[in-house]
Tab-separated table of C-alpha atoms in Angstrom:
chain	number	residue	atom	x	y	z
A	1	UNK	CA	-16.756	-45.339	13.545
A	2	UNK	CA	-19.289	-42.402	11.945
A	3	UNK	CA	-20.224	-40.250	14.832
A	4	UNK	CA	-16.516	-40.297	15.879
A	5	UNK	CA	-15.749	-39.425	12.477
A	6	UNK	CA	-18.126	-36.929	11.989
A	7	UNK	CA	-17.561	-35.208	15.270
A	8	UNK	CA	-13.955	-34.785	13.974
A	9	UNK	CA	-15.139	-33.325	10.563
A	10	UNK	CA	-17.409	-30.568	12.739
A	11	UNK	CA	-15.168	-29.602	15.006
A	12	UNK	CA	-12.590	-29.165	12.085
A	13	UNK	CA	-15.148	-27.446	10.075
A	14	UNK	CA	-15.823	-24.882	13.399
A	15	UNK	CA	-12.036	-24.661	13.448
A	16	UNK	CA	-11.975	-23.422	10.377
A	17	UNK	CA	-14.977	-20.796	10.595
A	18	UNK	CA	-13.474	-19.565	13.371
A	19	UNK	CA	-10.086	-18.914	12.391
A	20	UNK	CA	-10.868	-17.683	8.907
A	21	UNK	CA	-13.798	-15.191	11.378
A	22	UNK	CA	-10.089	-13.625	13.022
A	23	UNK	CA	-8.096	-13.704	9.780
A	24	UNK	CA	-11.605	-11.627	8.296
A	25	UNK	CA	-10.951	-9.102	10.427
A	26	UNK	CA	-7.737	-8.078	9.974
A	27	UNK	CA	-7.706	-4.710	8.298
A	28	UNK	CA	-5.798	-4.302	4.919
A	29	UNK	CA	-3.944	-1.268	3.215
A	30	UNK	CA	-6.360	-1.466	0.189
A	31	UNK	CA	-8.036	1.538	-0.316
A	32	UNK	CA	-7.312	5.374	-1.050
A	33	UNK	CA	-5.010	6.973	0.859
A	34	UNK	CA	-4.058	10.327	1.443
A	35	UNK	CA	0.017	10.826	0.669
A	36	UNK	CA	1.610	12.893	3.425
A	37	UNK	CA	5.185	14.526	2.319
A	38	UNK	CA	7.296	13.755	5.279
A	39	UNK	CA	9.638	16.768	4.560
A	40	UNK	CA	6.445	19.760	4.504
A	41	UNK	CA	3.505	17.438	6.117
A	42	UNK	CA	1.445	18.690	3.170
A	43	UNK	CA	-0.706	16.189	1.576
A	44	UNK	CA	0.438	15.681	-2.249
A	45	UNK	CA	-1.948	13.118	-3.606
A	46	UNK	CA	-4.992	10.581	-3.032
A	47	UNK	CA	-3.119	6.964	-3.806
A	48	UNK	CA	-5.745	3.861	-4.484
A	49	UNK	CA	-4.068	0.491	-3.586
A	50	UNK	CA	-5.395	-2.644	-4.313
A	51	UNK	CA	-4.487	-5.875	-4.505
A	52	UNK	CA	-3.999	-7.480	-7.913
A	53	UNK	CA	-2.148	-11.507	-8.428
A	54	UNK	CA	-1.335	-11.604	-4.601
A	55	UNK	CA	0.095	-8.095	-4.408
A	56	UNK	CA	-0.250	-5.108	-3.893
A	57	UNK	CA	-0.175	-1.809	-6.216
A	58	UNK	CA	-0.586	1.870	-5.542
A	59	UNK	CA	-2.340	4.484	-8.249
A	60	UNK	CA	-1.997	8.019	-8.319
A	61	UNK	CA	-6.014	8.853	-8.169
A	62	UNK	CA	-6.019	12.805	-7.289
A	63	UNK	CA	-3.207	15.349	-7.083
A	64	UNK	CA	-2.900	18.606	-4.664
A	65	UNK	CA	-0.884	20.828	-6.969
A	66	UNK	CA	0.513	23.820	-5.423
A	67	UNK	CA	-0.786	27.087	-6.720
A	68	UNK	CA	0.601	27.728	-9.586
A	69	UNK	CA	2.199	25.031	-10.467
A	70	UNK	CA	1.294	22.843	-13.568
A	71	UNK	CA	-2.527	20.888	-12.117
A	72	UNK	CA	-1.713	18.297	-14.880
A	73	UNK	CA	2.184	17.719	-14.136
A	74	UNK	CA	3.822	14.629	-16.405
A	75	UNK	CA	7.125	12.457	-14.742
A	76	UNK	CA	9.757	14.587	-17.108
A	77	UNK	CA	12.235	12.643	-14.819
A	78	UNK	CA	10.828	8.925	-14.958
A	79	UNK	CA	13.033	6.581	-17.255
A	80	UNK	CA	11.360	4.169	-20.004
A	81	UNK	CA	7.997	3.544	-20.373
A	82	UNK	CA	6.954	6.109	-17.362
A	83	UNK	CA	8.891	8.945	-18.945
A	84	UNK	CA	6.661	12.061	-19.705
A	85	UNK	CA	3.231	10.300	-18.680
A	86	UNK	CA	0.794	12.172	-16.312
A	87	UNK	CA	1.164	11.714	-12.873
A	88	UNK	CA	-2.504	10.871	-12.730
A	89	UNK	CA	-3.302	7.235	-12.826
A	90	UNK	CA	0.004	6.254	-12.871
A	91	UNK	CA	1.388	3.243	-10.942
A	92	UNK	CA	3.989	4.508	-8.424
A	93	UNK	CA	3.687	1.359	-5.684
A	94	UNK	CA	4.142	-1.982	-6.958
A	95	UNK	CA	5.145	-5.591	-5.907
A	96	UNK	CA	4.608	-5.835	-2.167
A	97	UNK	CA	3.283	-8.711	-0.418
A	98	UNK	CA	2.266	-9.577	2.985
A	99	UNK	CA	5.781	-10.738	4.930
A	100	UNK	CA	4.089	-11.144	8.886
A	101	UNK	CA	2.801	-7.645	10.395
A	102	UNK	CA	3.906	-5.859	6.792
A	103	UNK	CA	3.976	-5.765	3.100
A	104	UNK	CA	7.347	-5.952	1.708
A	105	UNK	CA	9.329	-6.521	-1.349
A	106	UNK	CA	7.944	-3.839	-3.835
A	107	UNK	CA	8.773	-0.696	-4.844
A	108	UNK	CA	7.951	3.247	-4.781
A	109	UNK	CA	8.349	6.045	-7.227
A	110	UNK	CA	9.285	9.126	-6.049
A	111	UNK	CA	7.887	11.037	-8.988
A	112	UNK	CA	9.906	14.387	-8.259
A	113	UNK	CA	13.139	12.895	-9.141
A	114	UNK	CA	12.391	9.707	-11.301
A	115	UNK	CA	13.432	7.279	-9.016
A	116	UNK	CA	12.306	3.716	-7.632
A	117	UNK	CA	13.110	2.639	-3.930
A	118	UNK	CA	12.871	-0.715	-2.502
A	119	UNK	CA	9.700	-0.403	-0.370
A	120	UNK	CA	7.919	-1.293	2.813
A	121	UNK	CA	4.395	-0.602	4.400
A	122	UNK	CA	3.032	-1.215	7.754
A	123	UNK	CA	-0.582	-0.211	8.814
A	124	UNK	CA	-0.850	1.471	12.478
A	125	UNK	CA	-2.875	1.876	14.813
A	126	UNK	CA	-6.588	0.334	13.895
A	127	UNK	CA	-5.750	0.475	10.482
A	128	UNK	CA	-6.427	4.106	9.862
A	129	UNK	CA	-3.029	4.925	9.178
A	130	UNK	CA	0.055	3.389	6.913
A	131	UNK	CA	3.632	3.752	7.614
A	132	UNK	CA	5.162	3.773	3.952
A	133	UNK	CA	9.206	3.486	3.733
A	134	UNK	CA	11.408	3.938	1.026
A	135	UNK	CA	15.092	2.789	0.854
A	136	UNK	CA	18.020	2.120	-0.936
A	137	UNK	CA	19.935	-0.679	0.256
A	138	UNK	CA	18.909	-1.037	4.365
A	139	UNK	CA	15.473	-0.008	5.787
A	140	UNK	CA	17.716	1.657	8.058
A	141	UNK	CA	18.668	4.044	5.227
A	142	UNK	CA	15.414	5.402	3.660
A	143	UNK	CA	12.541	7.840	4.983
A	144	UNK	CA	9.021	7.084	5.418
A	145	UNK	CA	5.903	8.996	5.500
A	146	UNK	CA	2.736	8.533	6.976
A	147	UNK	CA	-0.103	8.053	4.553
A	148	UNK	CA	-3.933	8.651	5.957
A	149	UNK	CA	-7.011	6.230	4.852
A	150	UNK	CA	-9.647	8.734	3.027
A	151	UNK	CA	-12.156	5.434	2.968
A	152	UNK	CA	-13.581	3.069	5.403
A	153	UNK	CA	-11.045	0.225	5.908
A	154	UNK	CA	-11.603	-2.694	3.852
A	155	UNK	CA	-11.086	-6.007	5.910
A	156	UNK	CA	-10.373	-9.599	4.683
């Protein structure tokens, strides 16, 4: 009958507002981050991900050169299209989407020598910190860093 019927519709509909309420406040890796080299634990760069067609991509948005060195360095060792473009604003995380507690299936550019890992990225923690990874083959075989959010975390 219509009140069992629209009992079932409002307890669906609370269902829903509740569980899309949790899913809200999951935090995401979108926003600027601060890149951490894992080999000096100096910070190199401010990366800006966001999420664009159901994944997610990483910008260079501010370098830290070190003194003397060029402040407007190019990718001399990129191949194709990325070969001899500034550093700044280019696209060096690309193609990862959510797979359970991480994003997975994309790739990072490791400007200093030109090359493109396979890539994963896990936030820690509350959300304030990502665990980025780099490989070649196995996640076993790769290095990660520690990037650190520069902006309040985003949720969705």
């Amino acid at each position: 009958n219509m009140i069992q019927l629209l009992k079932i519709f409002v307890i669906v509909v609370v269902s829903l507002a509740n569980g899309s309420m949790v899913f809200a406040d999951s935090p995401s890796p979108v926003g600027l981050w601060k890149s951490i080299d894992d080999k000096t634990g100096e910070v190199k760069s401010l990366v800006r991900i966001s999420e664009q067609d159901g994944s997610l991509i990483g910008t260079i948005d501010k370098l830290f050169p070190k003194p003397g060195k060029d402040p407007n360095p190019v990718c001399d060792k990129c191949p194709g299209e990325k070969k001899d473009q500034p550093l700044l604003g280019m696209v060096i995380l690309w193609g990862l989407t959510k797979q359970g507690e991480e994003w997975s299936g994309g790739f990072i550019l490791d400007p200093d020598n030109g090359k493109a890992y396979k890539c994963t990225i896990k936030l820690e923690g509350a959300g304030g910190t990502l665990t980025v990874r780099g490989y070649i083959g196995f996640s076993l075989f790769g290095r990660s860093q520690s990037w650190i959010r520069t902006e309040p975390i985003e949720t969705k």
